[in-house]
């Protein structure tokens, strides 16, 4: 991972346009090729970014300034004009083991894999812990039409979980043997903000009843 702190201006040109005026920001260039621009707030959320596959070209534009041109396969561009670099370092993080689920989440995954029809009539399980370049998807399934479905399981469903599933879907949909891949976000509780974000991204939400999956409650799961 490369970390750069710089005074920069950012222009995004693609399906829409966006502009960030000159200011001091953190630029992250990850091993997967992604580039993101961060301010000193917003927690994890970047101000702007380009997801892989994308390509970064650095060039001088005079007056001590440089231009980073980041382009993806759709021809969209992230133009980063750098006035001054205050810090530039690279770090090898190695392969991340991924998020380790707690006991309830791990058991929910096991139970949902055993009772995959909970997701809908005609669903079949392809594999648990289906590996991607950024970590394992909890369940990879196929629906009644034979289409691929990625399922992310949480005990408490919030925006972070939806973002995680979104990243998985971006990668899985690049595989012609799997695409198109839709998503299901499953949790015992799902926050309203997470439901809204999931709906905006075409991800279906499923509220899980832990006791029902264990066979101690006959009530059906609720779909939203």
XYZ file of N, CA and C in Angstrom, residues 20 37-49 160:
45
model
N -13.171 18.295 -6.350
C -12.680 18.609 -5.019
C -11.630 19.713 -5.170
N -9.229 8.874 -2.204
C -8.830 10.170 -1.659
C -9.600 10.401 -0.362
N -8.864 10.713 0.711
C -9.492 10.844 2.024
C -9.212 12.205 2.657
N -10.198 12.684 3.428
C -10.021 13.843 4.294
C -9.878 13.341 5.724
N -9.637 14.263 6.658
C -9.425 13.864 8.056
C -10.753 13.791 8.805
N -11.757 13.174 8.183
C -13.055 12.948 8.810
C -13.729 11.817 8.039
N -15.028 11.645 8.182
C -15.835 10.656 7.459
C -15.481 9.204 7.801
N -14.712 8.974 8.855
C -14.304 7.623 9.230
C -13.614 6.943 8.052
N -14.173 5.817 7.566
C -13.522 5.048 6.512
C -13.877 5.539 5.117
N -14.923 6.329 4.961
C -15.456 6.644 3.633
C -14.582 7.664 2.907
N -14.103 7.362 1.689
C -13.282 8.318 0.942
C -14.120 9.432 0.337
N -13.441 10.527 -0.013
C -14.100 11.630 -0.709
C -14.398 11.245 -2.155
N -13.474 10.514 -2.748
C -13.647 10.005 -4.103
C -12.712 8.828 -4.279
N -12.957 8.004 -5.289
C -12.146 6.800 -5.455
C -12.349 6.233 -6.853
N -21.551 -0.948 7.017
C -20.264 -1.581 6.710
C -20.460 -2.934 6.030
